[in-house]
PDB file of C-alpha atoms in Angstrom:
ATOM      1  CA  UNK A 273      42.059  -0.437  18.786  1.00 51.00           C
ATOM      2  CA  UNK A 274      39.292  -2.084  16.946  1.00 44.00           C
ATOM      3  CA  UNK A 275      38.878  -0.616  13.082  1.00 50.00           C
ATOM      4  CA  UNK A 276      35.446   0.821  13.131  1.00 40.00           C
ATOM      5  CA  UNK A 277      34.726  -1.014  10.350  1.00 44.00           C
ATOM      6  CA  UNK A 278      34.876  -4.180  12.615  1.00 47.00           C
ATOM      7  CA  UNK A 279      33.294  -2.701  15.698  1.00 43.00           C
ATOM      8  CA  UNK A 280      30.190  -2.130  13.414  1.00 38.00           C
ATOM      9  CA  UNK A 281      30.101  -5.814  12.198  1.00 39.00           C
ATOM     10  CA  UNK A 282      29.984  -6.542  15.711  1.00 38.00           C
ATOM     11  CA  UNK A 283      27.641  -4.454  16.767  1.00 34.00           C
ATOM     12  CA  UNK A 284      25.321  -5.659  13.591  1.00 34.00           C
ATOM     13  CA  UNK A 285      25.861  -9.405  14.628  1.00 39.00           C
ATOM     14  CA  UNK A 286      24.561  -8.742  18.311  1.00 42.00           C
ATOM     15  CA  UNK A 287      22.166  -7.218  17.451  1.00 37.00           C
ATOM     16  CA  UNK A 288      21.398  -9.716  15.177  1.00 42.00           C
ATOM     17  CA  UNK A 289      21.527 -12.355  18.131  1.00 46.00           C
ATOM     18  CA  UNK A 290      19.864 -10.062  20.969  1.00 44.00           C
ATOM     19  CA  UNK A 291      16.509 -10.061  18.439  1.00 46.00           C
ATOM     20  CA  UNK A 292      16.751 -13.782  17.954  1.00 49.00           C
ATOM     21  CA  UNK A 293      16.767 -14.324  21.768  1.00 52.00           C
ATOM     22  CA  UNK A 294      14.111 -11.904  22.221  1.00 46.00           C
ATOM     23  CA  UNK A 295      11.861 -13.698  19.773  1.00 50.00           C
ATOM     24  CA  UNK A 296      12.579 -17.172  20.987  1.00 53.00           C
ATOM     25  CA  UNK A 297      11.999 -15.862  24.251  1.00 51.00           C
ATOM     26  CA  UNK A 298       8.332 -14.711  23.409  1.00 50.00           C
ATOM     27  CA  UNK A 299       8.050 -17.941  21.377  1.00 52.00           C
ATOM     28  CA  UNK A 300       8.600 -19.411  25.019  1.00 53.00           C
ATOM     29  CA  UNK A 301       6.273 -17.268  26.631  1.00 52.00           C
ATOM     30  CA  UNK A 302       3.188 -18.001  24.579  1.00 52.00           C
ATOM     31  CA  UNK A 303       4.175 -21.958  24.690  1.00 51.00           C
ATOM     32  CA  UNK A 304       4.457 -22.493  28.458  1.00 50.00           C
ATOM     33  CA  UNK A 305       0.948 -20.519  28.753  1.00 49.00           C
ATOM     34  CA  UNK A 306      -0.880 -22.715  26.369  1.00 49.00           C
ATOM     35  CA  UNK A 307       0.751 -25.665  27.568  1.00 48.00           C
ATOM     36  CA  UNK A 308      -0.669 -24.222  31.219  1.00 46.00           C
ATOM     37  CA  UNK A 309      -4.138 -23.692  29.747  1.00 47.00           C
ATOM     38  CA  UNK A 310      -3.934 -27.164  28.396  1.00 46.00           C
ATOM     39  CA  UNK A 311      -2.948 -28.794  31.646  1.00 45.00           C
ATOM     40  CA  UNK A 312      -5.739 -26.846  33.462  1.00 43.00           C
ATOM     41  CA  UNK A 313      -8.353 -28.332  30.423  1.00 47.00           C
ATOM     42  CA  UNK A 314      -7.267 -31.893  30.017  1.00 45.00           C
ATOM     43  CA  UNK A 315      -9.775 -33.198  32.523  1.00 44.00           C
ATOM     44  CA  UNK A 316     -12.491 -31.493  30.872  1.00 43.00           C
ATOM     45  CA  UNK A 317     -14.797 -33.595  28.906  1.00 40.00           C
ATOM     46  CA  UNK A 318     -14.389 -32.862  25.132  1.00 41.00           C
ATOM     47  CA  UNK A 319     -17.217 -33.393  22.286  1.00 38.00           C
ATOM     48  CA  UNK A 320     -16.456 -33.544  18.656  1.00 38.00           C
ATOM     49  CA  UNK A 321     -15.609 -30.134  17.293  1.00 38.00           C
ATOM     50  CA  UNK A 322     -18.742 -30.235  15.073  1.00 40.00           C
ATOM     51  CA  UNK A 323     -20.403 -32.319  17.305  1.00 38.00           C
ATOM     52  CA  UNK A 324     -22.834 -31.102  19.896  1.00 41.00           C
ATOM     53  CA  UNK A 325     -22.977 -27.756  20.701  1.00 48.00           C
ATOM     54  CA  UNK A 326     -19.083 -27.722  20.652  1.00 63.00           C
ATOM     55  CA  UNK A 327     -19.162 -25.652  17.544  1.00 80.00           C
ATOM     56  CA  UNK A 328     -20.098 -22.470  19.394  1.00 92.00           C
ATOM     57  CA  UNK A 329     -17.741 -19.221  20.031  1.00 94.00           C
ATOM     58  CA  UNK A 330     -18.267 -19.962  23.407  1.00 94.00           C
ATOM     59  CA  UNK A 331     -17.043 -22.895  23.828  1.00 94.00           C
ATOM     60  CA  UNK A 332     -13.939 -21.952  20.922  1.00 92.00           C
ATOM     61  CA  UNK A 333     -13.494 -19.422  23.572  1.00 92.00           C
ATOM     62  CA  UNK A 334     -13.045 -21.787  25.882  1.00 92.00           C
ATOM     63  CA  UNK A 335     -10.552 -23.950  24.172  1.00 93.00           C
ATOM     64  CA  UNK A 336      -8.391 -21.394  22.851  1.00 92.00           C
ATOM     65  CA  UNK A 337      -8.504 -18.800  25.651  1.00 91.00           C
ATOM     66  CA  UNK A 338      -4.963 -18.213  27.525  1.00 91.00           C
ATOM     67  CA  UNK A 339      -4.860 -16.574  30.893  1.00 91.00           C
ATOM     68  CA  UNK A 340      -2.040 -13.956  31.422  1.00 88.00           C
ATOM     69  CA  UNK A 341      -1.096 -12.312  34.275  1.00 89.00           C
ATOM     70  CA  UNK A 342      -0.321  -8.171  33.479  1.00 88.00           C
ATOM     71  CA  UNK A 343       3.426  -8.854  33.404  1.00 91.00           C
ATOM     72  CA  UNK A 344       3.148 -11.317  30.623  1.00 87.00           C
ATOM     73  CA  UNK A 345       0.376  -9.129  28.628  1.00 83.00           C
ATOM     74  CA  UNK A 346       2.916  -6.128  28.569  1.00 87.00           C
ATOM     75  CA  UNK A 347       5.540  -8.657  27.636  1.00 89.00           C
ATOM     76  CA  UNK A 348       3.722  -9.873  25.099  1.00 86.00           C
ATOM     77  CA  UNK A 349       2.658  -6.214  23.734  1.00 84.00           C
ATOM     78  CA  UNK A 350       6.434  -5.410  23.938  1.00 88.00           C
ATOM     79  CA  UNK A 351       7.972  -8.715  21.980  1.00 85.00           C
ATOM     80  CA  UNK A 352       4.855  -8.582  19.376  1.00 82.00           C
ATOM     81  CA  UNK A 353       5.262  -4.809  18.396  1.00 82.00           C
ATOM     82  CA  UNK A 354       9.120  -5.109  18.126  1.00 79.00           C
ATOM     83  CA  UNK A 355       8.805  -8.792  15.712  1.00 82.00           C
ATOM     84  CA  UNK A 356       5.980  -7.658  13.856  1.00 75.00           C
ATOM     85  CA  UNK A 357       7.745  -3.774  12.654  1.00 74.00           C
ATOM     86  CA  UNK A 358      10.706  -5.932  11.860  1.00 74.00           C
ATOM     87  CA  UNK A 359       8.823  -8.597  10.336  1.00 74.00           C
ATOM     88  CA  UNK A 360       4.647  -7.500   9.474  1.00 74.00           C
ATOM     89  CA  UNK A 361       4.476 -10.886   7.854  1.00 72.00           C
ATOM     90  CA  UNK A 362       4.245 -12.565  11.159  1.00 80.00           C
ATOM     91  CA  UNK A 363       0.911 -12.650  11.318  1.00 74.00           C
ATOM     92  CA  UNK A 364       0.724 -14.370  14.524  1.00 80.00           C
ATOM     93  CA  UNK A 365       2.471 -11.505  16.294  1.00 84.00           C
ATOM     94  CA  UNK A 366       0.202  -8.955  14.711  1.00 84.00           C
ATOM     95  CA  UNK A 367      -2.596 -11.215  16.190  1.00 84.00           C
ATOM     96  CA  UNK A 368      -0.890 -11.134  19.946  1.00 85.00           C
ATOM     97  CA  UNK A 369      -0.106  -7.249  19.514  1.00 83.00           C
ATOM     98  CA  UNK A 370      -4.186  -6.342  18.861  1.00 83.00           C
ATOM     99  CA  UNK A 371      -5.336  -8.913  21.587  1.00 87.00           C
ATOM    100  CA  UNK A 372      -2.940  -7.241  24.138  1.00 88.00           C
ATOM    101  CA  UNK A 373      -3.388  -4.024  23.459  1.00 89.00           C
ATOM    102  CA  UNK A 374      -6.493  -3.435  22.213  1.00 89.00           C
ATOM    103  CA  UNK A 375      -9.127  -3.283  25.174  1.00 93.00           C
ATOM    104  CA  UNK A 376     -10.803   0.034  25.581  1.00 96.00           C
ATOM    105  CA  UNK A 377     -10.760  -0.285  20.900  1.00 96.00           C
ATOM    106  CA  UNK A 378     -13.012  -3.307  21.784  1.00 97.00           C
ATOM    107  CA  UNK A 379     -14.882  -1.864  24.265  1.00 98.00           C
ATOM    108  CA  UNK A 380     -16.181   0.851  22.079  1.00 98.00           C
ATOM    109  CA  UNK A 381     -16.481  -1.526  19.304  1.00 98.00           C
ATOM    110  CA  UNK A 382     -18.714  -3.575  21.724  1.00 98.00           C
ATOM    111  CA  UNK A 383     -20.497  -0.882  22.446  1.00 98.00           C
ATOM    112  CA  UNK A 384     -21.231   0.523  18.742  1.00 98.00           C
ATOM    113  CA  UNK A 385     -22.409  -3.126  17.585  1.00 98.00           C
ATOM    114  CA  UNK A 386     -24.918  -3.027  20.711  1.00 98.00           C
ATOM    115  CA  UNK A 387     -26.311   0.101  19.433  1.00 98.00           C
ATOM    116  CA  UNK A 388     -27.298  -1.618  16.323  1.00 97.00           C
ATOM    117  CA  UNK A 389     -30.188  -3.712  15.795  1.00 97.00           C
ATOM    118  CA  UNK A 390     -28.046  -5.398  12.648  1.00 98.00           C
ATOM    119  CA  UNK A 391     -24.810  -5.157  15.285  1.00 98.00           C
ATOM    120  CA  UNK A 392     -26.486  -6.624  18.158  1.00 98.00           C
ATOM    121  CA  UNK A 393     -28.098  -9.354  16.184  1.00 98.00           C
ATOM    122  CA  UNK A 394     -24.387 -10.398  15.124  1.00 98.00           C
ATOM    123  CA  UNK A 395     -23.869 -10.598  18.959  1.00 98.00           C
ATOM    124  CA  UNK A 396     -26.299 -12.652  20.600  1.00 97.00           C
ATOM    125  CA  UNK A 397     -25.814 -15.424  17.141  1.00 97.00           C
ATOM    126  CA  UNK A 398     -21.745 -14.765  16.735  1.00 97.00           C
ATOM    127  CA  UNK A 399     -21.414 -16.250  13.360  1.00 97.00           C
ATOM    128  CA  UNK A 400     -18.685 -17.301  12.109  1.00 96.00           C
ATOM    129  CA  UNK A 401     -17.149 -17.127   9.175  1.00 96.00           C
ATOM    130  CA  UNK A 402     -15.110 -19.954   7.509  1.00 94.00           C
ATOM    131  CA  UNK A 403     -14.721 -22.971   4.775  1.00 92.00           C
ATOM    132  CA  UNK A 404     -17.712 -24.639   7.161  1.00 92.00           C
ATOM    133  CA  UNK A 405     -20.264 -21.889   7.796  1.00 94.00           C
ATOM    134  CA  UNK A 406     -19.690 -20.622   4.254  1.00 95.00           C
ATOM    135  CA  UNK A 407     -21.049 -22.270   0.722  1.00 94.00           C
ATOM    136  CA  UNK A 408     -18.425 -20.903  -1.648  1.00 93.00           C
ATOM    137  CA  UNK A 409     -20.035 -22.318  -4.525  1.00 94.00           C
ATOM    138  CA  UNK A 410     -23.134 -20.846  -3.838  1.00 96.00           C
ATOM    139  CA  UNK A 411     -21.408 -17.796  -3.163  1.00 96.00           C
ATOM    140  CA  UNK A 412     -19.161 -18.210  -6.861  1.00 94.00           C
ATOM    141  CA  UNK A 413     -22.964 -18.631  -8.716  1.00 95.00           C
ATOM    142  CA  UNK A 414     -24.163 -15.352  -7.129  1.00 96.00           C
ATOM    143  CA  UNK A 415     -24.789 -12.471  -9.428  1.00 95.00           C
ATOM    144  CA  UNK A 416     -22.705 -10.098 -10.956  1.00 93.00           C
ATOM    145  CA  UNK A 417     -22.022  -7.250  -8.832  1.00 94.00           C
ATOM    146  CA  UNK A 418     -23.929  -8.895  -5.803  1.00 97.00           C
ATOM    147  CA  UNK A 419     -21.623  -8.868  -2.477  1.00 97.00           C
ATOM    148  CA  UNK A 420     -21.827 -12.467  -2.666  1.00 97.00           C
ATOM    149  CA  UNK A 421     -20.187 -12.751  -5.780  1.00 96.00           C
ATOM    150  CA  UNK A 422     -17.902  -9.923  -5.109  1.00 97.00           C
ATOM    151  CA  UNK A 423     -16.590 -11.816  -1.773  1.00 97.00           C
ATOM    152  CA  UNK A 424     -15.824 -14.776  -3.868  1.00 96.00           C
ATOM    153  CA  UNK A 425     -14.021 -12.918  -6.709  1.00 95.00           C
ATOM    154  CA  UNK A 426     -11.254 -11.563  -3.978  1.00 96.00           C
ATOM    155  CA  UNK A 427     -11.182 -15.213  -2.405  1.00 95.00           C
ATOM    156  CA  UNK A 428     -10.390 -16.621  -5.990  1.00 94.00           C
ATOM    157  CA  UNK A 429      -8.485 -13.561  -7.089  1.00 94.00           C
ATOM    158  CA  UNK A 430      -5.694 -13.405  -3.648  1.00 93.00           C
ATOM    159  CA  UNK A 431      -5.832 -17.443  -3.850  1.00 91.00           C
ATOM    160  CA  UNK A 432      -6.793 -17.212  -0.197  1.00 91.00           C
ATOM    161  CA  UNK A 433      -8.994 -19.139   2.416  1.00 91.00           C
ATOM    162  CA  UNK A 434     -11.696 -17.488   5.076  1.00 92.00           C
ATOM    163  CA  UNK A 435      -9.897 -20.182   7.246  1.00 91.00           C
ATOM    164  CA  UNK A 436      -6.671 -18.054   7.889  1.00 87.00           C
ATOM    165  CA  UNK A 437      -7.450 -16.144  11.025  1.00 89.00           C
ATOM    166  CA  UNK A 438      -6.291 -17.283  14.438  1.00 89.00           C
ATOM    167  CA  UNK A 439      -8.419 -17.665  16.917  1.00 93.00           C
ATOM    168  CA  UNK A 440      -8.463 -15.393  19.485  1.00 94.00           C
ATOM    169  CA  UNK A 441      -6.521 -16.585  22.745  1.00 93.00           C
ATOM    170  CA  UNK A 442      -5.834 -13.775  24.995  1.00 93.00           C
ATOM    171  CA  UNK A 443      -8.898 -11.797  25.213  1.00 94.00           C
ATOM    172  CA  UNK A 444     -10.364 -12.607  28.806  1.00 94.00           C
ATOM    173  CA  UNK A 445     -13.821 -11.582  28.205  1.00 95.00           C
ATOM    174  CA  UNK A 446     -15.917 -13.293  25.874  1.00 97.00           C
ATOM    175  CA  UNK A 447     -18.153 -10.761  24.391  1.00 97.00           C
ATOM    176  CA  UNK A 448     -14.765  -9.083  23.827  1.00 97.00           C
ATOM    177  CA  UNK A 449     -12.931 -11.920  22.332  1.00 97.00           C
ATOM    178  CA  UNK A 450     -16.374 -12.170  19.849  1.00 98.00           C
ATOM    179  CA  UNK A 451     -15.306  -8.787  18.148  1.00 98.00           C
ATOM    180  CA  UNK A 452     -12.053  -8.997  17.715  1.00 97.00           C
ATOM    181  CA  UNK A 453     -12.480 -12.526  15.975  1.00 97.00           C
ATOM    182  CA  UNK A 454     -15.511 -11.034  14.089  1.00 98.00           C
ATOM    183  CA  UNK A 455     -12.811  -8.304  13.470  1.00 97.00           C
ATOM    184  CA  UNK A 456     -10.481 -10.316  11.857  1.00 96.00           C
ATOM    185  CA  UNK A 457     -12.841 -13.260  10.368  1.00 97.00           C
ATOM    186  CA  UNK A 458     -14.124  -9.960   8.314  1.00 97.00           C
ATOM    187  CA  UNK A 459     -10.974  -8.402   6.990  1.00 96.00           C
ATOM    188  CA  UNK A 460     -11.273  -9.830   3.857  1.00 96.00           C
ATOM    189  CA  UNK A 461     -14.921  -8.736   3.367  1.00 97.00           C
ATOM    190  CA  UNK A 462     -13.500  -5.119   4.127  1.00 97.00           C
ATOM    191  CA  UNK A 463     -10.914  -5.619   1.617  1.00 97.00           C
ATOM    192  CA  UNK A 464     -13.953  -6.453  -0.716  1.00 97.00           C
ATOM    193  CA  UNK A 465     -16.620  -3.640  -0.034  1.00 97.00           C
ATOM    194  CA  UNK A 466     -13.928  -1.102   0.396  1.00 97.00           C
ATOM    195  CA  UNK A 467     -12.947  -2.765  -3.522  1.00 96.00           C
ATOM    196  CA  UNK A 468      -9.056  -2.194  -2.552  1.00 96.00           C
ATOM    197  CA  UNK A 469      -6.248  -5.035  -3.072  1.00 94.00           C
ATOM    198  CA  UNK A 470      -3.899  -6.858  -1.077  1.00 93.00           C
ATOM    199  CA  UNK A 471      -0.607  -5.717  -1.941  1.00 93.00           C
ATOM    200  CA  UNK A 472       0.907  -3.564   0.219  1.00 93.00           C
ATOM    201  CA  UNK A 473      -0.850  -0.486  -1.081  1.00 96.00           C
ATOM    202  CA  UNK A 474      -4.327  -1.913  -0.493  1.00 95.00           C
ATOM    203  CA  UNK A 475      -3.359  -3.280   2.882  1.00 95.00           C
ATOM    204  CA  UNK A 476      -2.403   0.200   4.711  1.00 96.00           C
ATOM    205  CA  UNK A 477      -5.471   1.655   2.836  1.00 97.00           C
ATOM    206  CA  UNK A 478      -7.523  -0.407   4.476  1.00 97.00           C
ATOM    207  CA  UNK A 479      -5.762  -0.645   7.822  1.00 97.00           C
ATOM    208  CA  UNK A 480      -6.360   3.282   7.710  1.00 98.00           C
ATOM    209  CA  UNK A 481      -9.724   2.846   7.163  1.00 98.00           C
ATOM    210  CA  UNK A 482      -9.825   0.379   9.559  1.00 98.00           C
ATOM    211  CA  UNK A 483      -7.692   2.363  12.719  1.00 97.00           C
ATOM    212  CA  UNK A 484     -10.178   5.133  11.989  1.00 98.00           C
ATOM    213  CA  UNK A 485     -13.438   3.097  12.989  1.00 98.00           C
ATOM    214  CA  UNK A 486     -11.960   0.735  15.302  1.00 97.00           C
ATOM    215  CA  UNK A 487      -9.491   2.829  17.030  1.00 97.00           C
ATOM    216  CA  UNK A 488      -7.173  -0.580  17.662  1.00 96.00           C
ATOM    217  CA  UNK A 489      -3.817   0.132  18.101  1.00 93.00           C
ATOM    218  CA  UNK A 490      -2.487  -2.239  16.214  1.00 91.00           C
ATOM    219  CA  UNK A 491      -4.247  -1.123  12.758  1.00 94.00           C
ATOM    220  CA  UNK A 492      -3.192   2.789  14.038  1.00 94.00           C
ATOM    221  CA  UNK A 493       0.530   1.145  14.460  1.00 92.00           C
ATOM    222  CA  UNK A 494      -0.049  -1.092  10.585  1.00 91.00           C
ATOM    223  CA  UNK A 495      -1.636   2.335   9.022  1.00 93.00           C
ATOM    224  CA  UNK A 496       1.507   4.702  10.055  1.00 93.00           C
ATOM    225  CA  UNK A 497       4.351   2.043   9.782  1.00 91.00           C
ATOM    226  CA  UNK A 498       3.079   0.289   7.074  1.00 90.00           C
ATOM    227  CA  UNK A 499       3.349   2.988   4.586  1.00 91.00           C
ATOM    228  CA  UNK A 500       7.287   3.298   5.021  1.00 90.00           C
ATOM    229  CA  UNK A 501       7.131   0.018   3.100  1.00 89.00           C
ATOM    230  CA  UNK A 502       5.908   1.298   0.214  1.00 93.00           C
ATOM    231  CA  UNK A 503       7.717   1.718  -2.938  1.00 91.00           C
ATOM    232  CA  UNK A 504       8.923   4.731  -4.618  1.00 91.00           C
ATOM    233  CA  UNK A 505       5.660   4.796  -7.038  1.00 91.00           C
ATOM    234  CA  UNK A 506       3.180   2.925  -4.733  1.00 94.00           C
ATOM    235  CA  UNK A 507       4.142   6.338  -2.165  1.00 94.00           C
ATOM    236  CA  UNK A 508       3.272   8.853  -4.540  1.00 94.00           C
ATOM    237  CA  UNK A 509      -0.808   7.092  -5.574  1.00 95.00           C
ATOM    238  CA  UNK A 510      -0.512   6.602  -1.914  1.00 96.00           C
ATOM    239  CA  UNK A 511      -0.340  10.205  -0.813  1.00 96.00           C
ATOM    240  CA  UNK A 512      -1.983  11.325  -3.391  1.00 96.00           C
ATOM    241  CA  UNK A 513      -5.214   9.118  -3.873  1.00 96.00           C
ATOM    242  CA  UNK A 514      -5.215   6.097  -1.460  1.00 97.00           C
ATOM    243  CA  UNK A 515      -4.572   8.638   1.772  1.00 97.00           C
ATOM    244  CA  UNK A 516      -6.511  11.180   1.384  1.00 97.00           C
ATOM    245  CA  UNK A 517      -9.803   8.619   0.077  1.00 98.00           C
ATOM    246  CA  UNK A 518      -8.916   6.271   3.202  1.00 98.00           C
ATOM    247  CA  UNK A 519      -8.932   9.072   6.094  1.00 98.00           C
ATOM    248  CA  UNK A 520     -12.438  10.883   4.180  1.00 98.00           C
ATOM    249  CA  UNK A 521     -13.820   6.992   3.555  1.00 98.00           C
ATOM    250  CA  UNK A 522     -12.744   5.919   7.580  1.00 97.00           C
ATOM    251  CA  UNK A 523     -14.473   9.127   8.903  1.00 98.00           C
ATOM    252  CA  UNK A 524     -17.821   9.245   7.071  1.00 97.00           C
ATOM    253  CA  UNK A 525     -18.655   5.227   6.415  1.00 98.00           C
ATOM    254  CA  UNK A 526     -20.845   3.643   8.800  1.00 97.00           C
ATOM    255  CA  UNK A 527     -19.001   0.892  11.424  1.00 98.00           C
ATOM    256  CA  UNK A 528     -18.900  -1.969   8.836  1.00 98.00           C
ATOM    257  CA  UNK A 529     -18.711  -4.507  11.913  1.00 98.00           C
ATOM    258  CA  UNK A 530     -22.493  -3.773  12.128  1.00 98.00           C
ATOM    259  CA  UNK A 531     -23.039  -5.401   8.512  1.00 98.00           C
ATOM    260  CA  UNK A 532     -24.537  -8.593   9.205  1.00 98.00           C
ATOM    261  CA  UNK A 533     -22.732  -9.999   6.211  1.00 98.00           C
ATOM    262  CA  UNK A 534     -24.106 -13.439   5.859  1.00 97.00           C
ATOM    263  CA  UNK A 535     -27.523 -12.077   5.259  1.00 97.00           C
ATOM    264  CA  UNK A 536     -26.627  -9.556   2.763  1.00 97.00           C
ATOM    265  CA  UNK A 537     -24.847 -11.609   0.071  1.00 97.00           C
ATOM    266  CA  UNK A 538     -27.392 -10.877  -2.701  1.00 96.00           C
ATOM    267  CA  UNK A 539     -26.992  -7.445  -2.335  1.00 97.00           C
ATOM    268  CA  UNK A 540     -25.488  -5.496  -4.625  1.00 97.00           C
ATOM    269  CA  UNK A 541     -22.039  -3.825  -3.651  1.00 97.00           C
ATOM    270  CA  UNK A 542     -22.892  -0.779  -5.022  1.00 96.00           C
ATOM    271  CA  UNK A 543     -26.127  -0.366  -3.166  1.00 97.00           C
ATOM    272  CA  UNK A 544     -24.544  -1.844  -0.180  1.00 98.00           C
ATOM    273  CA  UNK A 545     -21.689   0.780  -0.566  1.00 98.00           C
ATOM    274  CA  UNK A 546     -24.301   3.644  -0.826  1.00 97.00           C
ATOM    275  CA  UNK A 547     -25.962   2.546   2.283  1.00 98.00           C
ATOM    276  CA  UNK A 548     -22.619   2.527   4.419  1.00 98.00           C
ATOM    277  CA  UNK A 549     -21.818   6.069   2.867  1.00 98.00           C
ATOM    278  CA  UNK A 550     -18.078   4.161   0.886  1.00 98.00           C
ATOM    279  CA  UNK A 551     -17.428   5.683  -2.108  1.00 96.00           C
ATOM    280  CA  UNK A 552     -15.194   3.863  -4.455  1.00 95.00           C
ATOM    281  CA  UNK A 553     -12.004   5.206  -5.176  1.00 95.00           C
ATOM    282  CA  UNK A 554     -11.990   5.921  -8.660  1.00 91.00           C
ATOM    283  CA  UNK A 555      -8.581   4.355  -9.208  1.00 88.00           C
ATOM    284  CA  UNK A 556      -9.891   0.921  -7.987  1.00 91.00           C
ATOM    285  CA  UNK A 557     -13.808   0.874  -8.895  1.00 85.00           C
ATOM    286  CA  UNK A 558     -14.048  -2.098 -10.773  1.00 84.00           C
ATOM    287  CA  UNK A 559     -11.721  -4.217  -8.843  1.00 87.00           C
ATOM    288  CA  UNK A 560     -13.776  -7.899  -7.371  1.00 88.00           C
ATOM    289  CA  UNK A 561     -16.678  -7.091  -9.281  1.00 82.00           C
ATOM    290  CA  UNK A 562     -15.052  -9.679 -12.251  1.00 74.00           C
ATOM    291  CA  UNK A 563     -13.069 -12.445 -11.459  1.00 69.00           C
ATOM    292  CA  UNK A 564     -10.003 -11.135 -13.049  1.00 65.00           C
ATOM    293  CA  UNK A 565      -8.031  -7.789 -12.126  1.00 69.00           C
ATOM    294  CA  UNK A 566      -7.039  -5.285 -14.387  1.00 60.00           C
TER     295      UNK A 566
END
C-alpha cells in the first residue's frame, strides 16, 4: 500500500502536469487559428500600417480578427478562466476570457454609447488610444489637476505604456470588437478618474466598479476572485472602504465609456468627476493629481 504521504505527492505532480497540458493545449488552439486567419489573409494586398487608410479600427479589425467555430469559443472560455484564476497575471488569457464570453456585456455597452451624443461620437470616429494617437508631452505640460495631466501622472507613476492592450481578435462583429478595445485601451484612464492605484487593492476596486457598469463577466469573475488575493491588511481597507465606495461609485457614476476622453484633457478631474457623479474616496483623493504618491 502506498503511504498517503506519497499518494498525495502524486496526486500534486499530476495535477501539476494535467494543467501544463491543458495550457499548452489552448496555447495550440489559439496558434493554429491565427495561423488559419493568416493563411486565409496572405493574398490580401497590405499597405503600410500608418500608411493609407490602414491605420483604421476597421481594417486592425481585419488583421487581427480570428474566426472560431462555437466549440473552440467555449474551449477557449473554459482554458482562459481556469489559467487566468491560477495565474491573473496572464493577461492574454484575461483578454481571451472577456472576448469569449462577453457578448450580450457588449451589446448593452453598444447600446448605452449609442444613446449618447458624446458615446456615439466615439463610435462613428473609434479613436484610439496609444504612444501614436497620443502627445505625452503635451499631455506631461498640462495643468495641475487637469485630466490631461492627471493621465500622465499614473503613466509616469505605474512606469507603464498606453501601448499594452491586445488587440482584440475574437470578437466577430466590428462595432462589437470597437468597445471592448475602447474598453480596455481606457482602463488606465479609469484607474485615473476613479484616482485608485494599481496594486492589487486598486485593481479589484476598479474591476468592481467596472463589472457594475459593464456587466462583463470577466471583470464580475476579476472583482469576486480577485479579492481572495488580498493580504491580511489590504482585506480589512478593502471591506471596509474600497468595497463599499466601489459598489455605491459603480451604481451611481455615469457609463465612463461615453467620456470622449481625447477631447476632455484640459478639464479638470475634479469637475470632470462631479459631472460623472465619482466621488473620491477619501483614502485615495490626492493620488495622480502630483507626480509622486504618498
Amino acid at each position: 500500500m502506498v503511504p498517503f504521504s506519497n499518494r498525495s505527492t502524486v496526486l500534486v505532480l499530476s495535477i501539476a502536469k494535467s494543467r501544463c497540458q491543458y495550457e499548452k493545449n489552448i496555447r495550440s488552439m489559439c496558434l493554429t487559428s491565427q495561423l488559419l486567419h493568416e493563411t486565409s489573409h496572405q493574398d490580401r494586398p497590405q499597405t503600410g500600417q500608418n500608411g493609407g487608410n490602414d491605420d483604421t479600427f476597421e481594417n486592425a479589425f481585419a488583421r487581427n480578427f480570428i474566426p472560431t467555430t462555437f466549440l473552440q469559443r467555449a474551449l477557449l472560455s473554459i482554458g482562459s478562466a481556469s489559467i487566468s484564476l491560477a495565474n491573473p497575471a496572464r493577461g492574454d488569457m484575461i483578454a481571451t476570457l472577456g472576448e469569449t464570453t462577453g457578448s450580450c456585456a457588449l451589446q448593452m455597452m453598444l447600446q448605452n454609447m449609442e444613446n449618447s451624443t458624446e458615446g456615439s461620437s466615439i463610435l462613428s470616429e473609434k479613436p484610439r488610444i496609444n504612444s501614436e494617437t497620443l502627445n505625452i508631452k503635451k499631455l506631461q505640460s498640462m495643468p495641475e489637476g487637469s485630466l490631461g495631466k492627471a493621465y500622465s501622472n499614473f503613466l509616469l507613476i505605474n512606469g507603464v505604456s498606453p501601448d499594452t492592450r491586445a488587440p482584440v481578435q475574437f470578437v466577430e462583429d466590428v462595432e462589437l470588437a470597437y468597445v471592448m478595445q475602447r474598453y480596455r485601451e481606457a482602463h488606465d484612464l479609469i484607474h485615473t478618474i476613479l484616482q485608485m492605484r494599481t496594486n492589487m487593492l486598486g485593481e479589484v476596486t476598479v474591476k468592481w466598479v467596472e463589472a457594475i457598469q459593464t456587466k462583463l463577466p470577466m471583470c464580475i469573475g476579476g472583482a469576486v476572485f480577485g479579492s481572495i488575493r488580498l493580504s491580511k491588511k489590504q482585506r480589512q481597507k478593502y471591506i471596509t472602504n474600497y468595497l463599499p465606495w466601489a459598489i455605491k461609485t459603480g451604481w451611481e457614476s455615469k457609463f465612463l465609456l461615453n467620456i470622449y476622453f481625447e477631447k476632455r484633457w484640459d478639464q479638470s478631474l475634479e469637475e470632470l468627476q462631479r459631472e460623472l457623479n465619482i466621488e473620491p474616496l477619501e483614502l485615495e483623493k490626492e493620488t495622480y493629481v502630483r507626480a509622486v504618491l504618498k
